[in-house]
mmCIF file of C-alpha atoms in Angstrom:
data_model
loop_
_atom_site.group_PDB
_atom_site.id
_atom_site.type_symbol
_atom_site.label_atom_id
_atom_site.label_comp_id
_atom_site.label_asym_id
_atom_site.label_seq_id
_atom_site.Cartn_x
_atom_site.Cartn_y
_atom_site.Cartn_z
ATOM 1 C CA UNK A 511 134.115 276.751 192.213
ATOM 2 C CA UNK A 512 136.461 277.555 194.582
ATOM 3 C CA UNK A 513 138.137 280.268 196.395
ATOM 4 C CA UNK A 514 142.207 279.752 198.190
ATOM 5 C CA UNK A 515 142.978 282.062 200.550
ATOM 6 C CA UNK A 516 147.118 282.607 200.879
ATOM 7 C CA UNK A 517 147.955 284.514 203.992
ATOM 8 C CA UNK A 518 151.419 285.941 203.308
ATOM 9 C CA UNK A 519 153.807 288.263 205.358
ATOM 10 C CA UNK A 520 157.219 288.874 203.849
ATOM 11 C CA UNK A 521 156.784 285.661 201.605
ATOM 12 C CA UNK A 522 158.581 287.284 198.291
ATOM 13 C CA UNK A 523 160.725 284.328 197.780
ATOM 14 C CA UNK A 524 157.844 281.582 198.261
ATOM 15 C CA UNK A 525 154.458 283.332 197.216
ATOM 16 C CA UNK A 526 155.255 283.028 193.709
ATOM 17 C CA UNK A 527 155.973 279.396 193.006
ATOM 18 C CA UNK A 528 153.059 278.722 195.848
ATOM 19 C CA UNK A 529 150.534 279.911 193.633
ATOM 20 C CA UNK A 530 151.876 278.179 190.226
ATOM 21 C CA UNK A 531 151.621 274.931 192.360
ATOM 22 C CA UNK A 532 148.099 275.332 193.521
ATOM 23 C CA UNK A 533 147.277 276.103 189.896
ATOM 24 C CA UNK A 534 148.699 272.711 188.686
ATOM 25 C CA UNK A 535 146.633 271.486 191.410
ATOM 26 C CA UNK A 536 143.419 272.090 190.807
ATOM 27 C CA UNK A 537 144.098 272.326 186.528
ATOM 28 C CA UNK A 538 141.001 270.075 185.868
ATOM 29 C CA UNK A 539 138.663 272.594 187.844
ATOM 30 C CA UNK A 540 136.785 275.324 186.472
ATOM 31 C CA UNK A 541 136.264 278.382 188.288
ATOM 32 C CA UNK A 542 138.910 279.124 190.841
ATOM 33 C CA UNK A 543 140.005 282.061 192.846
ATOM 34 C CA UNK A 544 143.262 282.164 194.624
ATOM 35 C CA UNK A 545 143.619 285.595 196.922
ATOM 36 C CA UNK A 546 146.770 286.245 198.400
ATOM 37 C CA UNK A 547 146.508 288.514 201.241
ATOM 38 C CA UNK A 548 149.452 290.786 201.785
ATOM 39 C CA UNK A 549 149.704 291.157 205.405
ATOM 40 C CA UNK A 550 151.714 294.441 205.751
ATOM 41 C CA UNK A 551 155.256 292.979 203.870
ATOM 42 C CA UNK A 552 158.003 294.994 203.383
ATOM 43 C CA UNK A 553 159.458 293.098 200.935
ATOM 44 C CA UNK A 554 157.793 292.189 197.013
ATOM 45 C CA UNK A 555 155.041 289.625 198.192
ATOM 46 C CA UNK A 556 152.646 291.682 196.260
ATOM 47 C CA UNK A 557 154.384 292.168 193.402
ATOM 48 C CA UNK A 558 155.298 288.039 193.232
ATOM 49 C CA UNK A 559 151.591 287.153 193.876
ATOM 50 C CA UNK A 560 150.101 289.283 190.857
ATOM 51 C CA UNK A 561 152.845 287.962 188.529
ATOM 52 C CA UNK A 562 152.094 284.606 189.683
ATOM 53 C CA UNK A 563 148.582 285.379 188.405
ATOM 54 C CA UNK A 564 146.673 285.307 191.913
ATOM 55 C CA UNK A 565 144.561 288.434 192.886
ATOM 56 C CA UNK A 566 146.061 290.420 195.823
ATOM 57 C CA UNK A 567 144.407 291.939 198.757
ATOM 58 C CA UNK A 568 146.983 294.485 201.084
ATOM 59 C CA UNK A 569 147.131 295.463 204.699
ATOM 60 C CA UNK A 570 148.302 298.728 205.349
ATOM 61 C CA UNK A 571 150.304 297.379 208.022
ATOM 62 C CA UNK A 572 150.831 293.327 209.734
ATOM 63 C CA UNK A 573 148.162 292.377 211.757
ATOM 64 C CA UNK A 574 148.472 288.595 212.277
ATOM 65 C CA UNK A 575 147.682 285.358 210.396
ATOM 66 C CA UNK A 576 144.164 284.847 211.676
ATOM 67 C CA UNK A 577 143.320 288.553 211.140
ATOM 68 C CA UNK A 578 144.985 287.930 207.322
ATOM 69 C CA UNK A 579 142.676 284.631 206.560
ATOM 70 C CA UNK A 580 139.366 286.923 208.097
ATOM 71 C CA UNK A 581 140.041 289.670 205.248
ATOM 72 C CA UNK A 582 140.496 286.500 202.305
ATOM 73 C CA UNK A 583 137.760 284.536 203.216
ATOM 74 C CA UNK A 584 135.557 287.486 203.786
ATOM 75 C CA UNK A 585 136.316 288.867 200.308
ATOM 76 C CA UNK A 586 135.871 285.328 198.643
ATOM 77 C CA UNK A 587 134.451 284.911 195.338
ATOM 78 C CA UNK A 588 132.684 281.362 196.088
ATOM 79 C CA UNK A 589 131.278 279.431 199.325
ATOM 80 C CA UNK A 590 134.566 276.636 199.462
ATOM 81 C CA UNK A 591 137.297 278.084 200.926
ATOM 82 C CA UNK A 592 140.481 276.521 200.664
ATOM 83 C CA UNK A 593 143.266 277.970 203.054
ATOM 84 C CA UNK A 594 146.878 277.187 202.916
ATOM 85 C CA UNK A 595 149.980 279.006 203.947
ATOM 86 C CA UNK A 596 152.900 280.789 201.602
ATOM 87 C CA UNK A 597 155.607 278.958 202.506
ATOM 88 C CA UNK A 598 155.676 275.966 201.016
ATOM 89 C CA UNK A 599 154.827 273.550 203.829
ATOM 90 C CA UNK A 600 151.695 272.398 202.581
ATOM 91 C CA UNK A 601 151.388 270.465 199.481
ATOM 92 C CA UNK A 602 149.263 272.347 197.091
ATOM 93 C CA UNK A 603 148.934 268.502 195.890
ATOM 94 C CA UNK A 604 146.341 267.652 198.342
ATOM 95 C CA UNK A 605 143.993 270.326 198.057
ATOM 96 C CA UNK A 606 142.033 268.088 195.559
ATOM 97 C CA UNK A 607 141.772 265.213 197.632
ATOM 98 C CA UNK A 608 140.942 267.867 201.045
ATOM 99 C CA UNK A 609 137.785 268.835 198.512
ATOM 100 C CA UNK A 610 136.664 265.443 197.490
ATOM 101 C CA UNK A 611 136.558 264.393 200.963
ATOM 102 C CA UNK A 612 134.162 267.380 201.924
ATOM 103 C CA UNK A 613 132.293 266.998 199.092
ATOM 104 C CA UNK A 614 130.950 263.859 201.121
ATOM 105 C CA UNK A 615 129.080 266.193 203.747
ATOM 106 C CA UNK A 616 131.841 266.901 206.286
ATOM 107 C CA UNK A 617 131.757 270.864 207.709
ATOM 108 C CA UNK A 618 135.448 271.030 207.906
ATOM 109 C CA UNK A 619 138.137 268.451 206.193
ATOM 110 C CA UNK A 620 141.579 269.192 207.322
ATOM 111 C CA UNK A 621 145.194 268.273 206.328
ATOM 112 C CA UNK A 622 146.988 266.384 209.432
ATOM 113 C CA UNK A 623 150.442 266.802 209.424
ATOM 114 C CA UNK A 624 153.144 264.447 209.217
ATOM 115 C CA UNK A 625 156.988 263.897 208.592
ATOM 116 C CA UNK A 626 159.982 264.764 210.737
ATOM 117 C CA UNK A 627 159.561 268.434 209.257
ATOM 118 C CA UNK A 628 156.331 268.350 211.454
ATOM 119 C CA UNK A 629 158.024 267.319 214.511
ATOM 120 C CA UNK A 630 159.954 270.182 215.294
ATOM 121 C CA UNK A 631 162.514 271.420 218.126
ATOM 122 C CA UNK A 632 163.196 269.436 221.064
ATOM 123 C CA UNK A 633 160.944 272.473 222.874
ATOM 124 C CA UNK A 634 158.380 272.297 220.155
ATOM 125 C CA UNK A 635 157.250 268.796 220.017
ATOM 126 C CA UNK A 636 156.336 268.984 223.668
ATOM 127 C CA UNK A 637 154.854 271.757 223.918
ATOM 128 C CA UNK A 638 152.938 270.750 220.998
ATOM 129 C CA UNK A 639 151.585 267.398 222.464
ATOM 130 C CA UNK A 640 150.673 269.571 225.255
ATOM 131 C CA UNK A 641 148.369 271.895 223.574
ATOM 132 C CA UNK A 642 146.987 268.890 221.534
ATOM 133 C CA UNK A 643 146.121 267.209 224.867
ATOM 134 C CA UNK A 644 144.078 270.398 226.109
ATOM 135 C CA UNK A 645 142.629 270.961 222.740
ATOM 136 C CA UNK A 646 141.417 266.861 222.436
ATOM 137 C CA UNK A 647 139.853 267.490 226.779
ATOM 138 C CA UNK A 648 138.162 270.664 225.314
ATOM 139 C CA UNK A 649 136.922 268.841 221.921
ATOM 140 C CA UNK A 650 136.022 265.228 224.202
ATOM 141 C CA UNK A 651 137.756 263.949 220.864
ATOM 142 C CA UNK A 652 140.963 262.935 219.173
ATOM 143 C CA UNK A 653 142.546 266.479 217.623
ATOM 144 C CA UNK A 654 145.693 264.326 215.107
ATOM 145 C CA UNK A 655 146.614 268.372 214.085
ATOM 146 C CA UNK A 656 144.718 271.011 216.426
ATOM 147 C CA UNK A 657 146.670 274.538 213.635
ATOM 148 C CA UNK A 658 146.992 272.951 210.806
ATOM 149 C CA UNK A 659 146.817 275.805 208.209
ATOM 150 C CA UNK A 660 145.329 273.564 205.263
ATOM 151 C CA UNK A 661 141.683 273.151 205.515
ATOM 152 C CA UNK A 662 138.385 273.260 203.627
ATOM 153 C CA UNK A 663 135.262 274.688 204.715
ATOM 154 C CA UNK A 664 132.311 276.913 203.747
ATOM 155 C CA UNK A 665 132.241 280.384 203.809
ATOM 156 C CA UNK A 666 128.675 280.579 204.912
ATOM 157 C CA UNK A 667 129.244 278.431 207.459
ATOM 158 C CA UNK A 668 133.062 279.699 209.027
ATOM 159 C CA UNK A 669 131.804 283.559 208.831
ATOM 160 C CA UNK A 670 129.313 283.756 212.289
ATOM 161 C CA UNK A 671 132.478 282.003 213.956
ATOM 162 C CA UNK A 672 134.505 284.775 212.402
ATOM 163 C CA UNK A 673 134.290 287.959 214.888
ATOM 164 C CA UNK A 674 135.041 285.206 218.216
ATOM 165 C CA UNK A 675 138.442 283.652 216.176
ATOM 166 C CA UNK A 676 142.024 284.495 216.787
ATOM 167 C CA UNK A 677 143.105 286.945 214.659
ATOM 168 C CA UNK A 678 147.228 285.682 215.436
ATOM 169 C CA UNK A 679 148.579 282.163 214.811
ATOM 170 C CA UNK A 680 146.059 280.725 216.940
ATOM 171 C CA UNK A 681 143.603 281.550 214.610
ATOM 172 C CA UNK A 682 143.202 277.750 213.311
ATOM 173 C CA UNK A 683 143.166 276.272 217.247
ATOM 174 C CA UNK A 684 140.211 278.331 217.861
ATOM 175 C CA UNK A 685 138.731 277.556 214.497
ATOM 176 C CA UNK A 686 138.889 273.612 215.838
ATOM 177 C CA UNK A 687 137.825 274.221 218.699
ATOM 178 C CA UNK A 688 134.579 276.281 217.753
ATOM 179 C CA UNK A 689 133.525 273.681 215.202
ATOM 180 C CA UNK A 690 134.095 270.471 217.056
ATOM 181 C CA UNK A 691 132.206 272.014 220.208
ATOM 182 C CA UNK A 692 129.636 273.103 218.279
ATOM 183 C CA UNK A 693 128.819 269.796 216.767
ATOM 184 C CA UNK A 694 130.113 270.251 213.405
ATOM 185 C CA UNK A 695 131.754 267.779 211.269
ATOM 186 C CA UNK A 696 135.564 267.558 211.220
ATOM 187 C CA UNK A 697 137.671 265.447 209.024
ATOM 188 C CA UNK A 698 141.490 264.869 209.076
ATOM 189 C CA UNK A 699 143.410 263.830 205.954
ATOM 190 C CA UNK A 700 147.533 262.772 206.614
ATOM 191 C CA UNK A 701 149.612 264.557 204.231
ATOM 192 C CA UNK A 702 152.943 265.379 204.040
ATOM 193 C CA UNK A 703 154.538 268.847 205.348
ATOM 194 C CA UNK A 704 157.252 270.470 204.262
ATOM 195 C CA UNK A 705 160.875 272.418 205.341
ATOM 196 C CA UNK A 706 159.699 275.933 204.940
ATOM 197 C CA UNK A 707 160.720 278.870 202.477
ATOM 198 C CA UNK A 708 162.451 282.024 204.376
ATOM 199 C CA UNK A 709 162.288 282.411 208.271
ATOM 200 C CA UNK A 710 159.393 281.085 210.594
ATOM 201 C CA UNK A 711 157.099 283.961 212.254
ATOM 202 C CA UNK A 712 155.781 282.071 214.766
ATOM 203 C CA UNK A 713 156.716 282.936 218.092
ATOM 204 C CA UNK A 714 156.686 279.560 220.065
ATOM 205 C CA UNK A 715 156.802 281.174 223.701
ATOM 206 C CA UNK A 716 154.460 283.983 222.970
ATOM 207 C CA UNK A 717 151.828 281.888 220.229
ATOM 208 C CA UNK A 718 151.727 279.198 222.802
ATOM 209 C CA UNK A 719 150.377 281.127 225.738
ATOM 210 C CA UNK A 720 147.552 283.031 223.154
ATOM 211 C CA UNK A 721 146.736 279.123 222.025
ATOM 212 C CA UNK A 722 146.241 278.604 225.721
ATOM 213 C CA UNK A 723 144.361 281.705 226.539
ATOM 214 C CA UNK A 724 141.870 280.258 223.727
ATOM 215 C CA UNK A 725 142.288 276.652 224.933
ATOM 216 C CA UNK A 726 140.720 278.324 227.979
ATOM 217 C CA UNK A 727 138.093 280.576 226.526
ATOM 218 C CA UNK A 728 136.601 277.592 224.583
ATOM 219 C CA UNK A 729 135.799 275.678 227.769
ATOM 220 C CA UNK A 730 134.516 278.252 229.535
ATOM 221 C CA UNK A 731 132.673 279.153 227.205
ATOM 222 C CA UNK A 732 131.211 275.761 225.169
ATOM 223 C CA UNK A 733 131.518 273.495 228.464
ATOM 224 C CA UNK A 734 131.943 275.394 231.302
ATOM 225 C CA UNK A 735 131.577 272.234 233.660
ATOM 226 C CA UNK A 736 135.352 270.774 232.107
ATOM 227 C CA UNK A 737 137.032 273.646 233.536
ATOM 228 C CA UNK A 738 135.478 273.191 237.289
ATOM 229 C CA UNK A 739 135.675 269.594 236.709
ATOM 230 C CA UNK A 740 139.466 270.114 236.130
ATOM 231 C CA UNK A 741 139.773 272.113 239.201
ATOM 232 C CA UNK A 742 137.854 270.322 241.673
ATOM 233 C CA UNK A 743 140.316 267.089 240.578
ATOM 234 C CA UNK A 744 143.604 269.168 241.533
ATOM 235 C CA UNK A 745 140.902 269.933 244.979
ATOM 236 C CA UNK A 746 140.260 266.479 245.793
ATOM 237 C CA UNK A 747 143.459 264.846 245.290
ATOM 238 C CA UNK A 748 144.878 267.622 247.428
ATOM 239 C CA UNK A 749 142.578 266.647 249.920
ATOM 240 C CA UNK A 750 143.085 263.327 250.103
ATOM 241 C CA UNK A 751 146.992 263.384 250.310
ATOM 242 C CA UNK A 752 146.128 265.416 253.645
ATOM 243 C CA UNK A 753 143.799 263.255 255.080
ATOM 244 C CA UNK A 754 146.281 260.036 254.354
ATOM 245 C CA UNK A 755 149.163 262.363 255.424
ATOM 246 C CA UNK A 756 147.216 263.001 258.831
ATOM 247 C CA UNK A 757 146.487 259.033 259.277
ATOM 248 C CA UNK A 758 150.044 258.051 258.777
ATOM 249 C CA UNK A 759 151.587 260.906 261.036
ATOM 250 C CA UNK A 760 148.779 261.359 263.319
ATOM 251 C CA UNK A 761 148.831 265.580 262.802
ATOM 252 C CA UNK A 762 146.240 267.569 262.673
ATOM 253 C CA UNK A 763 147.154 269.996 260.187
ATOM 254 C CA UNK A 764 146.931 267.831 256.923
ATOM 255 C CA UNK A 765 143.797 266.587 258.506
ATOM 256 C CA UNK A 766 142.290 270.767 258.043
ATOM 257 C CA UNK A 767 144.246 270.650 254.741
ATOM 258 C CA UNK A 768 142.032 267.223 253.592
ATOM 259 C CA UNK A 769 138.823 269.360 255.049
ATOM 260 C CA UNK A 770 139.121 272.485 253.197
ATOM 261 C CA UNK A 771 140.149 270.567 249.841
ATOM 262 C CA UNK A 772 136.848 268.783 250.320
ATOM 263 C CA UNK A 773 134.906 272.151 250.908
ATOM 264 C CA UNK A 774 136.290 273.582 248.228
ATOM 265 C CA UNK A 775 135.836 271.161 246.375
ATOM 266 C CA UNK A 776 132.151 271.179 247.060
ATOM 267 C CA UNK A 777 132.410 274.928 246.197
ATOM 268 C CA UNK A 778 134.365 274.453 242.459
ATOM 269 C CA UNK A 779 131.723 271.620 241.836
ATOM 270 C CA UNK A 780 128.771 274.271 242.180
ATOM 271 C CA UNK A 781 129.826 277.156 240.633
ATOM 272 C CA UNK A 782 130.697 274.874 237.871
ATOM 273 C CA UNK A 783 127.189 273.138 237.807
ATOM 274 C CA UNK A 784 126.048 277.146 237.632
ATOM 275 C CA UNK A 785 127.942 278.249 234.885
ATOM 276 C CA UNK A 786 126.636 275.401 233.160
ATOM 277 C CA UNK A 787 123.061 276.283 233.711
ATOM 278 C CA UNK A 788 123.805 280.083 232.756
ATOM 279 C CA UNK A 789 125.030 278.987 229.220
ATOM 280 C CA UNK A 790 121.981 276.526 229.040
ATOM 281 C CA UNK A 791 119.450 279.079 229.659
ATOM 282 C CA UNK A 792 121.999 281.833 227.236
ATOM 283 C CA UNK A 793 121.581 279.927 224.591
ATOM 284 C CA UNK A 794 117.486 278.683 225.263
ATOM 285 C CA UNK A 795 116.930 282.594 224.868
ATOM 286 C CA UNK A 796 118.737 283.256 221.747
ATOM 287 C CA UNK A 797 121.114 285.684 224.313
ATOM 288 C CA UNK A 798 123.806 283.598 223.277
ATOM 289 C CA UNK A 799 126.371 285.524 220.560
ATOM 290 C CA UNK A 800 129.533 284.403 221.629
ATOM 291 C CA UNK A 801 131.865 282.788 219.446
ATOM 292 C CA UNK A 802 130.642 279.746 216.915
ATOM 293 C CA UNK A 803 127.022 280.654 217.878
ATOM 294 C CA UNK A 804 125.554 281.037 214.223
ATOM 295 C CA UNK A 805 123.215 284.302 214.287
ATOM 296 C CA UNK A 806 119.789 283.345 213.035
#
């Protein structure tokens, strides 16, 4: 039993053939739910869902991706969630290989892109390996796709995570991000990805810096100490280039410069070792309600 959850903004010329091939896919299962959730269109995405045979759930007006996928999976049917986008990217082909993989204990299995169609712009692929590298320092693991919109998981499990999640693109970054800090289980499958149906609504400039902002949150939030630790690096090598820049040229200015990096340093270091303790003692007292903190 399973329920798919189809975010879709202005998807009329995709939404329909998306949900016929998700229905091929999972043919030899009984018992499955596939919600499309209209995200304020203002073209026939509703209309193409419900002739396509999925059930349709309407925003009065957009509100983002992440804000789309809270409204499906908190009106799903059953406790496996399957989410995949409307455009076509994913193949609705792996969905049944996603659930026999999590069927085998994992919290979260998810599809790991691949294929020059993943690859993107000459300004996306960097930016992209970027982001990955932050997201894999938050995680202390290897992130192969940090957003990838194809993914299984439980209901019971995603919805305490729910109210702390992005509710724009970055929705699936800080999904990642508050499972693998948390401890939970996370699985990667490769699968193919596709050229999209209609026009992208990502925003690369804009999404980026909210995936960052989240990036950021995450840390200070699940491991304060990375953040400090982070900073009191940039500190110390500052420091150091003074002090060697005061031995070669004999000045005493980089030789202040090498002493106040140090202090500082000293400074990050503690507050760092504080905000540590504070979440310690948060979440020893059941204070703690911040985001992928599961409410008793």
């Amino acid at each position: 039993m399973y329920s798919v959850v189809i975010p879709a903004y202005n998807e009329a010329a995709a939404i329909g053939e998306s949900v016929a091939a998700i229905r091929v896919a999972l043919a030899a299962t009984d018992d499955v739910e596939i919600l499309v959730i209209d995200d304020g269109s203002t073209d026939s995405t509703a209309a193409a869902a419900r002739a396509a045979g999925a059930v349709v759930l309407m925003h009065p007006h957009n509100v983002g991706y992440g804000r789309a996928l809270k409204s499906g999976i908190l009106a799903a049917k059953y406790d496996t969630i399957v989410i995949i986008d409307a455009d076509l990217t994913y193949p609705a082909s792996a969905i049944p290989l996603l659930i026999d993989r999590y069927a085998l204990g994992f919290d979260m299995v998810v599809g790991a892109r691949t294929g020059h169609h993943y690859q993107g712009s000459i300004f996306k692929g960097p930016l992209r390996r970027l982001l990955q590298f932050l997201v894999e320092f938050s995680a202390g693991r290897a992130v192969p796709d940090a957003n990838s919109g194809l993914r299984v998981f439980s209901r019971n499990t995603i919805v305490p995570y729910l109210p702390h999640l992005c509710d724009t693109f970055s929705f699936t970054t800080s999904l990642t991000l508050g499972y693998m800090m948390t401890g939970r289980f996370v699985h990667y499958l490769p699968i193919s990805y596709h050229q999209r149906v209609g026009q992208t609504k990502v925003r690369l400039i804009l999404d980026a810096l909210r995936t960052l902002q989240y990036i950021v949150q995450a840390i200070i939030y699940y491991n304060p100490l990375k953040i400090f630790l982070l900073l009191t690096l940039i500190t110390t090598v500052l420091s150091v280039l003074g002090f060697l820049l005061a031995a070669v040229t004999g000045l005493h200015a980089p030789y202040y410069l090498g002493i106040g990096g140090l202090l500082v340093t000293i400074v990050i270091f503690a507050l760092g070792l504080l905000a540590d303790l504070l979440r310690q003692i948060l979440v020893r007292t059941g204070s703690d309600r911040g985001p992928g903190r599961p409410v008793d």
